[in-house]
mmCIF file of C-alpha atoms in Angstrom:
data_model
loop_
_atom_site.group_PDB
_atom_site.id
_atom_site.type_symbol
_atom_site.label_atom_id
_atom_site.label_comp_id
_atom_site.label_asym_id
_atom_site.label_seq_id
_atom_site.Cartn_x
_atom_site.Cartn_y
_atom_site.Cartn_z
ATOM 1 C CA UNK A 219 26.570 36.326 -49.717
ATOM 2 C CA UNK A 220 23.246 37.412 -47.891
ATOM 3 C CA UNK A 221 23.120 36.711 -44.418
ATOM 4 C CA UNK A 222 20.741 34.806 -43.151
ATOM 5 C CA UNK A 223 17.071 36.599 -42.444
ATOM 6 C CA UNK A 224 16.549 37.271 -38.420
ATOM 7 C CA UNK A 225 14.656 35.350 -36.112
ATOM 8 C CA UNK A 226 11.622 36.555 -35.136
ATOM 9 C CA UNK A 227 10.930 37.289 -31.425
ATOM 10 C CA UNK A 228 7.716 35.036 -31.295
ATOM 11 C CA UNK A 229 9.737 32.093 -32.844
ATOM 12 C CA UNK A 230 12.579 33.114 -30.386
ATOM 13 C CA UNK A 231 10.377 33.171 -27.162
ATOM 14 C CA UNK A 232 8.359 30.152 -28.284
ATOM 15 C CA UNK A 233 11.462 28.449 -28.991
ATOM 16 C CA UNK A 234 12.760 29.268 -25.310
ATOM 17 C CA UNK A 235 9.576 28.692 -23.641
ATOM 18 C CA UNK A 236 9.719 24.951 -24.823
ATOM 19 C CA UNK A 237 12.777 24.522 -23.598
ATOM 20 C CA UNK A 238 12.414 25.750 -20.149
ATOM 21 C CA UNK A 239 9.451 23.976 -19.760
ATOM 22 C CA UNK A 240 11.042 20.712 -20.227
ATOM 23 C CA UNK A 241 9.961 16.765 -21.017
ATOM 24 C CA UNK A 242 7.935 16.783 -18.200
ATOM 25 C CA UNK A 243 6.268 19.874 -18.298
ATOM 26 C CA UNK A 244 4.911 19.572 -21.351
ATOM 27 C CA UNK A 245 4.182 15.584 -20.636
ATOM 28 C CA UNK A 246 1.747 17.171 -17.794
ATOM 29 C CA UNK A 247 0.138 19.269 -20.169
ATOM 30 C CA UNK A 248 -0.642 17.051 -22.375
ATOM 31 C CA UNK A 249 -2.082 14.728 -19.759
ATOM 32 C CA UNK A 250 -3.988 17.612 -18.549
ATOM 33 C CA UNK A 251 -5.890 17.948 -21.952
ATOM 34 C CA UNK A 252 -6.423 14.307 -21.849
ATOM 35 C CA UNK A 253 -9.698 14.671 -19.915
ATOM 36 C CA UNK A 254 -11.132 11.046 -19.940
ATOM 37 C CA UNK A 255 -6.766 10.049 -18.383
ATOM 38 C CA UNK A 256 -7.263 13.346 -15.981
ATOM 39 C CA UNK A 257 -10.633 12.856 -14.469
ATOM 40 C CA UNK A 258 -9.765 9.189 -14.200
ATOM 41 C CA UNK A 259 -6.347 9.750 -11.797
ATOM 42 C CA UNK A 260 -8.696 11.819 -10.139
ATOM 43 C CA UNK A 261 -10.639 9.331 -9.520
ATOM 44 C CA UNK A 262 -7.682 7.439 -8.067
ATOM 45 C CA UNK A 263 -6.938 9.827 -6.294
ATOM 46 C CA UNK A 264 -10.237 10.111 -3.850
ATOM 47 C CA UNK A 265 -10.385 5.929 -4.086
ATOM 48 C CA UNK A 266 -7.007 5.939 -2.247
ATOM 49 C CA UNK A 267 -7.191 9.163 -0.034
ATOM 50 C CA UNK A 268 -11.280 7.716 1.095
ATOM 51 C CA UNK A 269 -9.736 4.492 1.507
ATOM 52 C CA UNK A 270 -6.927 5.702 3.945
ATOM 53 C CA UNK A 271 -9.353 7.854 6.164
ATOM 54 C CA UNK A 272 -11.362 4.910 6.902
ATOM 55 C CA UNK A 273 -8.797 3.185 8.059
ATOM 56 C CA UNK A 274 -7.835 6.062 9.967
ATOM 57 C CA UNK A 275 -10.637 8.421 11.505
ATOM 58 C CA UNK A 276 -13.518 6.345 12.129
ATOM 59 C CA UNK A 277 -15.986 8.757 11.877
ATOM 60 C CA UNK A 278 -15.785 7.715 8.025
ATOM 61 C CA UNK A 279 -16.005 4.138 8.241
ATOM 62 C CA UNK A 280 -19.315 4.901 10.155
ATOM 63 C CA UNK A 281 -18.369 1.258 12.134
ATOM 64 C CA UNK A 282 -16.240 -1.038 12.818
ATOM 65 C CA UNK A 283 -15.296 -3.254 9.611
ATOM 66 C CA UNK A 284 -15.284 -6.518 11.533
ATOM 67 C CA UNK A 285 -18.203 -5.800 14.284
ATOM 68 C CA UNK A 286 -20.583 -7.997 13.806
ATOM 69 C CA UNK A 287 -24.726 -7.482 14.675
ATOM 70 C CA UNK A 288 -27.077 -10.603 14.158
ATOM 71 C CA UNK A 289 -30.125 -8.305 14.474
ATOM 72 C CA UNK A 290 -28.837 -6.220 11.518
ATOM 73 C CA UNK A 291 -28.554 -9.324 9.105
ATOM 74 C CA UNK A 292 -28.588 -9.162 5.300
ATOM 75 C CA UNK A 293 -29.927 -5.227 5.320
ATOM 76 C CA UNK A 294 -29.939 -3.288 2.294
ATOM 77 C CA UNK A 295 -28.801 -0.021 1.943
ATOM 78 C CA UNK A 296 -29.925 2.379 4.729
ATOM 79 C CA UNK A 297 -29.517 5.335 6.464
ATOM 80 C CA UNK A 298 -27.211 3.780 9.302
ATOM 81 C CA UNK A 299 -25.603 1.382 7.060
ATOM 82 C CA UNK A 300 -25.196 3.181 3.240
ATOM 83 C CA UNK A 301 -24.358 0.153 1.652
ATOM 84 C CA UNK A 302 -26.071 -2.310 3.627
ATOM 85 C CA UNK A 303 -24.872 -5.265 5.333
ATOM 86 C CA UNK A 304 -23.360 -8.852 5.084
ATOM 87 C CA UNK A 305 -24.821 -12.470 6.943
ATOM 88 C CA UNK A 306 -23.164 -11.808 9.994
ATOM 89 C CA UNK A 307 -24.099 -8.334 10.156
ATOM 90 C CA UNK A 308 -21.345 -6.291 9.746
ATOM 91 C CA UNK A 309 -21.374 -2.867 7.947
ATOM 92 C CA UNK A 310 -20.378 -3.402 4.083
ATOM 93 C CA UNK A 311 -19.053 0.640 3.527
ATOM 94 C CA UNK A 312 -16.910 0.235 6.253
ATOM 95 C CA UNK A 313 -15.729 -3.647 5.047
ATOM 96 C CA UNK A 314 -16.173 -2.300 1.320
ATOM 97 C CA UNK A 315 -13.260 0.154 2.433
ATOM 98 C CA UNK A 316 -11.069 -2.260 4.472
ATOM 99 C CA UNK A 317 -10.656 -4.331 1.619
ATOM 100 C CA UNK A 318 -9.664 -1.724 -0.934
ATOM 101 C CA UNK A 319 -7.297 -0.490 1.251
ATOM 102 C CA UNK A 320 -5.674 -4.054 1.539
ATOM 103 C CA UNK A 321 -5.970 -4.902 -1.801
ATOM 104 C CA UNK A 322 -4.173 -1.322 -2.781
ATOM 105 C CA UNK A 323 -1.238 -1.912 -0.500
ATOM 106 C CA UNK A 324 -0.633 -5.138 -2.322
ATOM 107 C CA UNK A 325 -1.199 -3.801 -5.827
ATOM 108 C CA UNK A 326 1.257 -0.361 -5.144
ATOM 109 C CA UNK A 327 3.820 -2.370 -2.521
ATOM 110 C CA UNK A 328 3.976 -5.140 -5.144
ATOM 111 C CA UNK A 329 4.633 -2.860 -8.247
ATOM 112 C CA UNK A 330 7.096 -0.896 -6.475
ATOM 113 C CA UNK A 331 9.287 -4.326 -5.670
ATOM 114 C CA UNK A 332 8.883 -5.234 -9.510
ATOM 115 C CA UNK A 333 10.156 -2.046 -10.820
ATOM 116 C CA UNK A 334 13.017 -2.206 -8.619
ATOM 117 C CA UNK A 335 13.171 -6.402 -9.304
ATOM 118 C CA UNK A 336 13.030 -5.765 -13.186
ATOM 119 C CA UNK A 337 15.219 -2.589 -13.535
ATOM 120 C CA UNK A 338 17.676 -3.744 -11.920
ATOM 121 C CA UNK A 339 18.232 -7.024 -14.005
ATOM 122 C CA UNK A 340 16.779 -5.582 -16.964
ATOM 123 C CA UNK A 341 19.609 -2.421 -16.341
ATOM 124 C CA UNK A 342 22.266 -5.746 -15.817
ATOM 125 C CA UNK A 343 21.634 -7.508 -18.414
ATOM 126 C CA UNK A 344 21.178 -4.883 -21.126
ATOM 127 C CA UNK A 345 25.235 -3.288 -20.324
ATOM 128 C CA UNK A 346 27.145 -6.211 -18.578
ATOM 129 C CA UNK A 347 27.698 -7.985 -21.078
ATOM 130 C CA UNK A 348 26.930 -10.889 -23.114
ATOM 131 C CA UNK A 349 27.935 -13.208 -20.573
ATOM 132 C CA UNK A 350 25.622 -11.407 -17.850
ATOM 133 C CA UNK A 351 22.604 -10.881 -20.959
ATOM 134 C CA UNK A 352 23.054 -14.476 -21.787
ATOM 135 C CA UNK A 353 22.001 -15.756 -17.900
ATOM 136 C CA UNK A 354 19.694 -13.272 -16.992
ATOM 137 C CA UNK A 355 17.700 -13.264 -19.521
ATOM 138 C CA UNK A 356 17.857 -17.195 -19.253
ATOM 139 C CA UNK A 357 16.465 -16.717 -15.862
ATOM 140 C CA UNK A 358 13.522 -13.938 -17.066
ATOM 141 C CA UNK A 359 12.343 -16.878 -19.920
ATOM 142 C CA UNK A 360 12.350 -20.015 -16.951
ATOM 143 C CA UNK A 361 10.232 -17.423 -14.947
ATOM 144 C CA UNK A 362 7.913 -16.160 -17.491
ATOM 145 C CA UNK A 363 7.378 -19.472 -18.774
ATOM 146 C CA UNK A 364 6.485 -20.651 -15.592
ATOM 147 C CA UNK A 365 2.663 -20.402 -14.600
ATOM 148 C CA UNK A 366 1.993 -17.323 -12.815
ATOM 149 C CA UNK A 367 -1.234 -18.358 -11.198
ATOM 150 C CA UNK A 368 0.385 -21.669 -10.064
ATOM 151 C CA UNK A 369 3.974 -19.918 -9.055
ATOM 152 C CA UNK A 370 1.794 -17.102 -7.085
ATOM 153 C CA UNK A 371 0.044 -19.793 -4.636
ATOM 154 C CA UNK A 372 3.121 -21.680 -4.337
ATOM 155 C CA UNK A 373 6.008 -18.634 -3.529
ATOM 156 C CA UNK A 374 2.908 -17.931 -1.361
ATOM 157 C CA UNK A 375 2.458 -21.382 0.931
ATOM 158 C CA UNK A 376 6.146 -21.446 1.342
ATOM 159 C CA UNK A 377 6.726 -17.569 2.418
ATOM 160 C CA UNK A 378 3.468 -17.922 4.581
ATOM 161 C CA UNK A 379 5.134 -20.624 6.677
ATOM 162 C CA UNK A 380 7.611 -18.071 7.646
ATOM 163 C CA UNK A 381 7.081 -14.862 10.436
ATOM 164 C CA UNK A 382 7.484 -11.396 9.046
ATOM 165 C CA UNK A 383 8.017 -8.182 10.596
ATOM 166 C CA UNK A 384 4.656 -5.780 11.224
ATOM 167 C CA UNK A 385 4.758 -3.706 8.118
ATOM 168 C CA UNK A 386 1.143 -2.128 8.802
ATOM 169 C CA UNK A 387 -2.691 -3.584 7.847
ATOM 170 C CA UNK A 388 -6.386 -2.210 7.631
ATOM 171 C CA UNK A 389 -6.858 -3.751 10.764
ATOM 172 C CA UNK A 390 -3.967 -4.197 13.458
ATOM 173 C CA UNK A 391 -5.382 -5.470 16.158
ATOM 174 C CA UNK A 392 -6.426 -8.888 13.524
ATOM 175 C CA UNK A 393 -3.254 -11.190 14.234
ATOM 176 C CA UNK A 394 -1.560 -12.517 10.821
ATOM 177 C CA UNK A 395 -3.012 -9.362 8.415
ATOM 178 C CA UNK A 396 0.986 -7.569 8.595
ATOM 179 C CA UNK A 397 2.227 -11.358 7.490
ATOM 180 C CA UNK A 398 -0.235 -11.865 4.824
ATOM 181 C CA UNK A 399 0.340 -8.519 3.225
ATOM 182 C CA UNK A 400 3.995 -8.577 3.384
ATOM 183 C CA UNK A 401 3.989 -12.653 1.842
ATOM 184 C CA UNK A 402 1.414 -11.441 -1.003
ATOM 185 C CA UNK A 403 3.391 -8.730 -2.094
ATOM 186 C CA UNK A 404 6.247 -11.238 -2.479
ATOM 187 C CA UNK A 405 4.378 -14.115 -4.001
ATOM 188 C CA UNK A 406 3.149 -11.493 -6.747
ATOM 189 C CA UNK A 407 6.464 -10.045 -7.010
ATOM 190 C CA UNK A 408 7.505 -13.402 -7.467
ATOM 191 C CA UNK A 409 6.839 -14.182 -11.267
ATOM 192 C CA UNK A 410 5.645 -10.095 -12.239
ATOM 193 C CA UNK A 411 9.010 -8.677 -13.386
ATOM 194 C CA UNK A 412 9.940 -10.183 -16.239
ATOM 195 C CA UNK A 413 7.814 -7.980 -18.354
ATOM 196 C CA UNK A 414 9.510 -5.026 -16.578
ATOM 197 C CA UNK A 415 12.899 -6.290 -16.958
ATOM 198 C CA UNK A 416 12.572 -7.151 -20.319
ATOM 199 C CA UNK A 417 10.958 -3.579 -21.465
ATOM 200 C CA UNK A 418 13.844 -2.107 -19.432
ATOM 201 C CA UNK A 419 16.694 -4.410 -21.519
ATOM 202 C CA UNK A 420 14.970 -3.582 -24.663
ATOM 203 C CA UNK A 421 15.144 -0.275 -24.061
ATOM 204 C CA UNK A 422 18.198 0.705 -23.232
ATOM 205 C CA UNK A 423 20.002 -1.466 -25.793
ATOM 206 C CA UNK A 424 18.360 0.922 -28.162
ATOM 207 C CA UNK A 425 19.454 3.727 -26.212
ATOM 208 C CA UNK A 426 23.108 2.353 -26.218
ATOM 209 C CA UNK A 427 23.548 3.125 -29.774
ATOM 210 C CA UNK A 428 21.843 7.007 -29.880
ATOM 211 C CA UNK A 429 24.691 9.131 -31.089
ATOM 212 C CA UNK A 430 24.233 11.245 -27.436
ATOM 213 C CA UNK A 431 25.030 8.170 -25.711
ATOM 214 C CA UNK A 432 28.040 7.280 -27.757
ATOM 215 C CA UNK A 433 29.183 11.210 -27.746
ATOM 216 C CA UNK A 434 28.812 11.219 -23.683
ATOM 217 C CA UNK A 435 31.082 8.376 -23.708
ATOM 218 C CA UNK A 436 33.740 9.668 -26.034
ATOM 219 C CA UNK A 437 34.154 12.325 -24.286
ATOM 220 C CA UNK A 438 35.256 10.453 -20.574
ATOM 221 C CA UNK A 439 32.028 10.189 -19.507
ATOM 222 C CA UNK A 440 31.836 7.314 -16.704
ATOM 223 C CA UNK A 441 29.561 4.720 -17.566
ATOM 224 C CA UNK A 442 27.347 5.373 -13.664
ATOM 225 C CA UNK A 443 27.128 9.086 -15.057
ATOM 226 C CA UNK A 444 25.930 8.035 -18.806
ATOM 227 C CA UNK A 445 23.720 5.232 -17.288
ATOM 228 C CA UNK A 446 22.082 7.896 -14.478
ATOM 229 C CA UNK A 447 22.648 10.760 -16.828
ATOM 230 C CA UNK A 448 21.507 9.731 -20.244
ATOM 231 C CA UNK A 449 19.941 6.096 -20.555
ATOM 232 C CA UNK A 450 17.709 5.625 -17.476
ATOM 233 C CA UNK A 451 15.906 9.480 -17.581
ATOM 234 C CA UNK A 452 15.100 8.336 -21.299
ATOM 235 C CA UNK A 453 13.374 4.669 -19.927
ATOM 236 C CA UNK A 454 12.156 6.161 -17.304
ATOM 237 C CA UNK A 455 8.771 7.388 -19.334
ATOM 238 C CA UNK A 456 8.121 3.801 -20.494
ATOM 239 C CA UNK A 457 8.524 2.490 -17.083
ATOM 240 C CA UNK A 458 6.081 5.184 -15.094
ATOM 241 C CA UNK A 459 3.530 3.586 -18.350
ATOM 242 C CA UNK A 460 4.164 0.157 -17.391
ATOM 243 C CA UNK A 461 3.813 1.234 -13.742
ATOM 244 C CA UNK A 462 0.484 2.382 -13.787
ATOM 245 C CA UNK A 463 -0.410 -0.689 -15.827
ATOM 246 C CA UNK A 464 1.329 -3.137 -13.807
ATOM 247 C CA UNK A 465 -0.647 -1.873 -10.075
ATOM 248 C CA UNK A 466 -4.638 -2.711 -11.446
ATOM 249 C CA UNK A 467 -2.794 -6.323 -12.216
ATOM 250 C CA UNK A 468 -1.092 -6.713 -9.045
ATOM 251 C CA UNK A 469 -4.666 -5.737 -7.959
ATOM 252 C CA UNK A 470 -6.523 -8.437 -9.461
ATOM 253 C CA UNK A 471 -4.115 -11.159 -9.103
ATOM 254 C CA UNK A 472 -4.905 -10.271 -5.060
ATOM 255 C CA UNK A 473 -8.268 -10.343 -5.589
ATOM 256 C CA UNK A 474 -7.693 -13.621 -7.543
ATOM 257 C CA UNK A 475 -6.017 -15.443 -4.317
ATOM 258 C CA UNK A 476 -8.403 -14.102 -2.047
ATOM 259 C CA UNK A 477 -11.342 -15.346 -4.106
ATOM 260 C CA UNK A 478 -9.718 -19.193 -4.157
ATOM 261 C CA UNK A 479 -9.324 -18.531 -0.142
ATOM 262 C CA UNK A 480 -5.682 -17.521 0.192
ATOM 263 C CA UNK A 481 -6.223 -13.757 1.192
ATOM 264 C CA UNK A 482 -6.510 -12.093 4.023
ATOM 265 C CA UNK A 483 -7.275 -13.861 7.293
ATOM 266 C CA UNK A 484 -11.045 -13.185 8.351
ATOM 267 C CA UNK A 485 -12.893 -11.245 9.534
ATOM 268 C CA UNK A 486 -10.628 -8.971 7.340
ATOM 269 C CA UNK A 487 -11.430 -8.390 3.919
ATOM 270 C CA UNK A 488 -9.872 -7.793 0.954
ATOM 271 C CA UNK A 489 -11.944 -7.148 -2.729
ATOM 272 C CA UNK A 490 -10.780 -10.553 -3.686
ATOM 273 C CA UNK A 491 -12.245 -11.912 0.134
ATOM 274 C CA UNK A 492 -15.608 -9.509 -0.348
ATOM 275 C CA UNK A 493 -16.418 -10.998 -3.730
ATOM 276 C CA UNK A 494 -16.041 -14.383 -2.344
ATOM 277 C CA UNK A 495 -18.595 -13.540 0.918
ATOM 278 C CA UNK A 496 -20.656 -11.956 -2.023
ATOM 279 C CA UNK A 497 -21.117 -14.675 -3.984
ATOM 280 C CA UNK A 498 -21.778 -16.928 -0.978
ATOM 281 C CA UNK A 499 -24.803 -14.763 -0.383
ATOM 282 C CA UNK A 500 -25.854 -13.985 -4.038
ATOM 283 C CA UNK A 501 -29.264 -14.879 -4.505
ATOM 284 C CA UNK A 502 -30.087 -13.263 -1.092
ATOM 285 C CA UNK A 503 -28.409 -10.821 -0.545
ATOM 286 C CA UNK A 504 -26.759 -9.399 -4.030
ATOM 287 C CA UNK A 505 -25.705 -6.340 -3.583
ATOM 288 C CA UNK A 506 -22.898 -7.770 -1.069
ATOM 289 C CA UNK A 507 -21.119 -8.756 -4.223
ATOM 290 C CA UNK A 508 -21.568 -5.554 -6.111
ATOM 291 C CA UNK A 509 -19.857 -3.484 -4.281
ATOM 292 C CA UNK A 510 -16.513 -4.665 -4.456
ATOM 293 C CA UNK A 511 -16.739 -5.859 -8.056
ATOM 294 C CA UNK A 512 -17.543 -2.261 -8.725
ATOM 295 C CA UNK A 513 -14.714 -1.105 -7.177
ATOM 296 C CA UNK A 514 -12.541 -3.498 -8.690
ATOM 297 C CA UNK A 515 -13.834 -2.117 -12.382
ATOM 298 C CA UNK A 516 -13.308 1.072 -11.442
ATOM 299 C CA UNK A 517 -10.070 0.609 -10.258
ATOM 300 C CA UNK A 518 -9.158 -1.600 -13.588
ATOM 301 C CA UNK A 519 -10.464 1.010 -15.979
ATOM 302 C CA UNK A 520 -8.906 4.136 -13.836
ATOM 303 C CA UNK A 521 -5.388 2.686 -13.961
ATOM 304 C CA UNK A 522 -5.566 1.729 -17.647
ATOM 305 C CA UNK A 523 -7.359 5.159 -18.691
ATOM 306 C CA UNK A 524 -4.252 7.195 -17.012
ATOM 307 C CA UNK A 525 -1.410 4.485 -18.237
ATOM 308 C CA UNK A 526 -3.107 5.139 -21.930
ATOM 309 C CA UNK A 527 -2.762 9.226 -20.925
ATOM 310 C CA UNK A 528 0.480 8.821 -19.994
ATOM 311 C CA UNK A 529 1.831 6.623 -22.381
ATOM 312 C CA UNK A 530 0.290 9.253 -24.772
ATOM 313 C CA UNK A 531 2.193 12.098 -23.292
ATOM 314 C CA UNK A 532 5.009 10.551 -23.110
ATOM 315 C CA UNK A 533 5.499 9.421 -26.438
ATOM 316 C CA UNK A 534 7.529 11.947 -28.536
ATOM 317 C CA UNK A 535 5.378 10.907 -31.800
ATOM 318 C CA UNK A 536 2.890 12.607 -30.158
ATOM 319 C CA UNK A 537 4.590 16.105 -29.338
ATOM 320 C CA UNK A 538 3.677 18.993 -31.258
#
């Protein structure tokens, strides 16, 4: 019988090359050639980073976000104030920035509590059983079939009535900002994970059955080791997907309550608060509302462009 032919050394060192680069590694690279997903987590990237140094060094915010000037009314853009200002005088790049750093502490803060809300009972209810299945998923339906607008405002009123610890604002030294933040993150987290908890159910039912799953288990595995092991590395791609978005919706549904007046406190802003001054002012004074609605686009588009990378290089239909 002729033995088999050898393997080449390119095949060999290709073949080994894959491997140590790993999932992730290759994920990246993929990404990476993904230019319109790259340039647009870039983009991200300065929003956020811009967004904390105004809050921090002041020489970037140029002036205080809430100081107001009546002789500096309604300006346009100029050399002292680059994107103009609002009624009451106050400088719009430094406001502009204010409320983008509120409104990404809610979106991030509030997508990091429904991950952990909807993995959790999505992890539950997918392997404890079809008594467990049976009543959370009973609970995800009531919620998601509740209105999420309407459940929003309300979790809100009632958790507003309530005092919070400091947790940290654009502007500390504006009483009730810490509170606000901390009760917006919850009212949003309120209703958001059911989508999270039911990709996560879905998910690793299917990964339940996979013959590596089953083999891990016949041979003593513990069911914390296959879980940590096995099924949750394998969600864990469609989750970082759902992540990025899940934090441009958190986003807008804070920009939704501060529009309808139940943001941030003023004189703070938030994009939702900014649009709302804007549109106050719109006939005389329209670039007030620009602004923020750009940087809400931006910050739509940017999260979806890199979730649609991602989900991309993630997906093993996609691997060559």
């Amino acid at each position: 019988m002729a033995a088999d032919p050898p393997i080449s050394r390119d095949i060999q060192r290709d073949f080994m090359n894959t491997k140590q680069r790993g999932l992730w590694a290759q994920a990246w690279t993929r990404l990476v050639r993904n230019k319109l997903s790259f340039y647009s987590g870039i983009l991200l990237v300065v929003i956020i980073l811009t967004a904390v140094a105004a809050d921090i060094f002041p020489w970037v915010s140029r002036n205080p976000p809430s100081a107001q000037d009546y002789g500096f009314r309604d300006l346009g853009p100029t050399s002292q104030f680059w994107l103009g200002t609002d009624g009451l005088g106050r400088d719009l790049w430094a406001r502009l920035w204010q409320g983008t750093l509120f409104s990404l502490k809610v979106g991030i803060g509030a997508e990091l509590l429904v991950l952990t809300i909807g993995i959790t009972v999505g992890m539950l209810a997918a392997l404890g059983g079809k008594v467990t299945d049976a009543v959370l998923m009973w609970i995800t339906d009531m919620t998601f079939a509740f209105p999420a607008l309407l459940a929003i405002i309300l979790a809100r009123q009632v958790l507003f009535n309530r005092d919070w610890p400091i947790i940290g604002s654009g502007d500390p030294q504006i009483p009730g900002i810490p509170s606000v933040l901390l009760v917006t993150i919850l009212a949003i987290s309120f209703v958001s994970w059911v989508t999270v908890a039911r990709l996560v159910r879905g998910q690793m039912l299917s990964i339940r059955e996979q013959d590596y799953v089953m083999a891990a288990r016949a041979m003593g595995a513990s069911p914390w080791r296959v879980v940590r092991a096995h099924m949750l590395p394998n969600t864990l791609g469609a989750i970082i997907v759902a992540a990025t978005f899940g934090v441009p919706t958190r986003i807008f549904a804070e920009a939704t309550l501060g529009f309808i007046g139940l943001g941030v406190p003023p004189p703070a802003a938030s994009l939702g608060s900014l649009i709302t001054e804007g549109l106050d002012h719109l006939r005389t004074n329209s670039w007030e509302i620009f602004w923020p609605l750009l940087i809400v686009a931006i910050l739509m588009l940017a999260f979806t462009f890199v979730g649609d990378g991602l989900r991309d290089a993630l997906d093993p239909r996609t691997r060559k």
